Amino acid sequence: GIQVEQSPPDLILQEGANSTLRCNFSDSVNNLQWFHQNPWGQLINLFYIPSGTKQNGRLSATTVATERYSLLYISSSQTTDSGVYFCAVERTTDSWGKLQFGAGTQVVVTP
Amino acid sequence: NAGVTQTPKFQVLKTGQSMTLQCAQDMNHNSMYWYRQDPGMGLRLIYYSASEGTTDKGEVPNGYNVSRLNKREFSLRLESAAPSQTSVYFCASSATETQYFGPGTRLLVL
């Protein structure tokens, strides 16, 4: 199957700092999503971004499909940004909706 | 509009017992999914249903069965629970590419 690697595995930030999370994948994809899992376990979809750049408030994401990576940017981090960020992809050759998740990046934002 | 709901929130089973995890969505989505999440890992797809009346295996289907009861409901059944099935189970639904997740069910198999 497709390999999805996220880096770094852990990140500690001071409130107000900026950061970049990376997702590398091993095959061509037609679906890439970023999720945030808060400390209570709830998973929230942040972006659907198989290619290009999107922004939503302090978060933005860029996917370069030809080079098989995606980046998630967090600017002016807040304590509510803490949690685990997952990248999930669906191979172009796979059936609809078969997302493969990376292991995640654990982010802790300190006051 | 409750989104995706799951019951129960937490369950303890003994090895060999059976149980059904329930999932319902009120967003009129065609597709529904069951995932499991183990400590330190991302989610892994167990089964999915692209539309009412269809189900397909995901990455880790062994030991599980599913039923797409109607468009709203998608249940996951463990016929004979094993300690390796201790995990957090998430249900999700989608109309297009974006998947929306329920709050999860924590299952402990002793």
PDB file of C-alpha atoms in Angstrom, chain A residues 4-104:
ATOM      1  CA  VAL A   4       2.437   8.140   4.445  1.00  0.00           C
ATOM      2  CA  GLU A   5       5.168   9.700   6.561  1.00  0.00           C
ATOM      3  CA  GLN A   6       4.642  12.725   8.770  1.00  0.00           C
ATOM      4  CA  SER A   7       7.301  14.872  10.356  1.00  0.00           C
ATOM      5  CA  PRO A   8       8.194  15.865  12.932  1.00  0.00           C
ATOM      6  CA  PRO A   9       6.546  13.273  15.189  1.00  0.00           C
ATOM      7  CA  ASP A  10       6.401  15.756  18.064  1.00  0.00           C
ATOM      8  CA  LEU A  11       6.465  19.527  18.250  1.00  0.00           C
ATOM      9  CA  ILE A  12       6.452  21.851  21.250  1.00  0.00           C
ATOM     10  CA  LEU A  13       5.646  25.487  20.534  1.00  0.00           C
ATOM     11  CA  GLN A  14       5.335  28.607  22.560  1.00  0.00           C
ATOM     12  CA  GLU A  15       2.110  30.502  22.037  1.00  0.00           C
ATOM     13  CA  GLY A  16       2.503  32.900  19.130  1.00  0.00           C
ATOM     14  CA  ALA A  17       5.098  30.844  17.276  1.00  0.00           C
ATOM     15  CA  ASN A  18       4.766  29.608  13.700  1.00  0.00           C
ATOM     16  CA  SER A  19       5.371  26.037  12.562  1.00  0.00           C
ATOM     17  CA  THR A  20       5.353  23.771   9.521  1.00  0.00           C
ATOM     18  CA  LEU A  21       4.223  20.139   9.496  1.00  0.00           C
ATOM     19  CA  ARG A  22       5.147  17.882   6.601  1.00  0.00           C
ATOM     20  CA  CYS A  23       3.468  14.876   4.972  1.00  0.00           C
ATOM     21  CA  ASN A  24       5.306  12.753   2.405  1.00  0.00           C
ATOM     22  CA  PHE A  25       3.520  10.040   0.425  1.00  0.00           C
ATOM     23  CA  SER A  26       4.867   7.305  -1.793  1.00  0.00           C
ATOM     24  CA  ASP A  27       2.367   7.154  -4.660  1.00  0.00           C
ATOM     25  CA  SER A  28       0.187   9.460  -6.711  1.00  0.00           C
ATOM     26  CA  VAL A  29      -2.976  10.527  -4.911  1.00  0.00           C
ATOM     27  CA  ASN A  30      -6.318  12.035  -5.828  1.00  0.00           C
ATOM     28  CA  ASN A  31      -7.348  12.861  -2.297  1.00  0.00           C
ATOM     29  CA  LEU A  32      -5.346  14.390   0.539  1.00  0.00           C
ATOM     30  CA  GLN A  33      -6.853  15.659   3.765  1.00  0.00           C
ATOM     31  CA  TRP A  34      -5.466  17.195   6.929  1.00  0.00           C
ATOM     32  CA  PHE A  35      -7.200  16.495  10.243  1.00  0.00           C
ATOM     33  CA  HIS A  36      -6.780  17.821  13.769  1.00  0.00           C
ATOM     34  CA  GLN A  37      -7.490  15.515  16.695  1.00  0.00           C
ATOM     35  CA  ASN A  38      -8.015  17.591  19.830  1.00  0.00           C
ATOM     36  CA  PRO A  39      -6.941  16.419  23.298  1.00  0.00           C
ATOM     37  CA  TRP A  40     -10.441  14.997  23.856  1.00  0.00           C
ATOM     38  CA  GLY A  41     -10.153  12.773  20.797  1.00  0.00           C
ATOM     39  CA  GLN A  42     -12.446  14.568  18.380  1.00  0.00           C
ATOM     40  CA  LEU A  43     -11.266  14.559  14.758  1.00  0.00           C
ATOM     41  CA  ILE A  44     -11.912  17.673  12.714  1.00  0.00           C
ATOM     42  CA  ASN A  45     -11.289  17.992   9.004  1.00  0.00           C
ATOM     43  CA  LEU A  46      -9.041  20.980   8.309  1.00  0.00           C
ATOM     44  CA  PHE A  47      -8.417  20.804   4.582  1.00  0.00           C
ATOM     45  CA  TYR A  48      -9.196  18.759   1.517  1.00  0.00           C
ATOM     46  CA  ILE A  49      -6.153  19.586  -0.620  1.00  0.00           C
ATOM     47  CA  PRO A  50      -5.005  17.081  -3.283  1.00  0.00           C
ATOM     48  CA  SER A  51      -3.049  19.916  -4.933  1.00  0.00           C
ATOM     49  CA  GLY A  52      -2.458  23.641  -4.615  1.00  0.00           C
ATOM     50  CA  THR A  53      -2.744  25.953  -1.623  1.00  0.00           C
ATOM     51  CA  LYS A  54      -5.601  26.761   0.732  1.00  0.00           C
ATOM     52  CA  GLN A  55      -5.923  29.008   3.752  1.00  0.00           C
ATOM     53  CA  ASN A  56      -8.358  29.018   6.639  1.00  0.00           C
ATOM     54  CA  GLY A  57      -7.632  31.651   9.251  1.00  0.00           C
ATOM     55  CA  ARG A  58      -4.253  30.983  10.860  1.00  0.00           C
ATOM     56  CA  LEU A  59      -3.912  27.642   9.109  1.00  0.00           C
ATOM     57  CA  SER A  60      -2.839  27.072   5.553  1.00  0.00           C
ATOM     58  CA  ALA A  61      -1.820  24.041   3.525  1.00  0.00           C
ATOM     59  CA  THR A  62       0.096  23.402   0.338  1.00  0.00           C
ATOM     60  CA  THR A  63       0.276  20.162  -1.624  1.00  0.00           C
ATOM     61  CA  VAL A  64       2.806  19.587  -4.383  1.00  0.00           C
ATOM     62  CA  ALA A  65       1.370  16.435  -5.895  1.00  0.00           C
ATOM     63  CA  THR A  66       4.133  15.989  -8.469  1.00  0.00           C
ATOM     64  CA  GLU A  67       6.721  15.860  -5.669  1.00  0.00           C
ATOM     65  CA  ARG A  68       4.460  13.842  -3.352  1.00  0.00           C
ATOM     66  CA  TYR A  69       4.359  16.034  -0.297  1.00  0.00           C
ATOM     67  CA  SER A  70       2.048  18.363   1.581  1.00  0.00           C
ATOM     68  CA  LEU A  71       2.754  21.038   4.176  1.00  0.00           C
ATOM     69  CA  LEU A  72       0.506  22.381   6.922  1.00  0.00           C
ATOM     70  CA  TYR A  73       1.375  25.810   8.299  1.00  0.00           C
ATOM     71  CA  ILE A  74       0.256  27.013  11.702  1.00  0.00           C
ATOM     72  CA  SER A  75       0.805  30.718  12.275  1.00  0.00           C
ATOM     73  CA  SER A  76       0.568  32.593  15.574  1.00  0.00           C
ATOM     74  CA  SER A  77      -0.132  29.338  17.401  1.00  0.00           C
ATOM     75  CA  GLN A  78      -2.614  29.224  20.271  1.00  0.00           C
ATOM     76  CA  THR A  79      -3.062  26.691  23.058  1.00  0.00           C
ATOM     77  CA  THR A  80      -6.218  25.482  21.318  1.00  0.00           C
ATOM     78  CA  ASP A  81      -3.994  24.310  18.430  1.00  0.00           C
ATOM     79  CA  SER A  82      -2.645  21.539  20.661  1.00  0.00           C
ATOM     80  CA  GLY A  83      -3.430  18.006  19.602  1.00  0.00           C
ATOM     81  CA  VAL A  84      -2.424  15.582  16.879  1.00  0.00           C
ATOM     82  CA  TYR A  85      -2.397  16.561  13.218  1.00  0.00           C
ATOM     83  CA  PHE A  86      -2.970  13.775  10.700  1.00  0.00           C
ATOM     84  CA  CYS A  87      -2.418  13.694   7.002  1.00  0.00           C
ATOM     85  CA  ALA A  88      -4.526  11.144   5.090  1.00  0.00           C
ATOM     86  CA  VAL A  89      -4.318  10.226   1.422  1.00  0.00           C
ATOM     87  CA  GLU A  90      -6.176   8.138  -1.115  1.00  0.00           C
ATOM     88  CA  ARG A  91      -4.239   6.586  -3.952  1.00  0.00           C
ATOM     89  CA  THR A  92      -5.351   7.436  -7.461  1.00  0.00           C
ATOM     90  CA  THR A  93      -5.778   3.714  -8.136  1.00  0.00           C
ATOM     91  CA  ASP A  94      -7.829   3.013  -5.004  1.00  0.00           C
ATOM     92  CA  SER A  95     -11.555   2.892  -4.534  1.00  0.00           C
ATOM     93  CA  TRP A  96     -13.445   5.920  -3.355  1.00  0.00           C
ATOM     94  CA  GLY A  97     -12.838   6.931   0.222  1.00  0.00           C
ATOM     95  CA  LYS A  98     -10.046   4.498   1.144  1.00  0.00           C
ATOM     96  CA  LEU A  99      -7.955   6.947   3.129  1.00  0.00           C
ATOM     97  CA  GLN A 100      -4.538   5.922   4.409  1.00  0.00           C
ATOM     98  CA  PHE A 101      -3.487   7.900   7.491  1.00  0.00           C
ATOM     99  CA  GLY A 102      -0.031   8.896   8.598  1.00  0.00           C
ATOM    100  CA  ALA A 103       1.060   8.400  12.207  1.00  0.00           C
ATOM    101  CA  GLY A 104       0.487  12.063  13.003  1.00  0.00           C
TER     102      GLY A 104
END
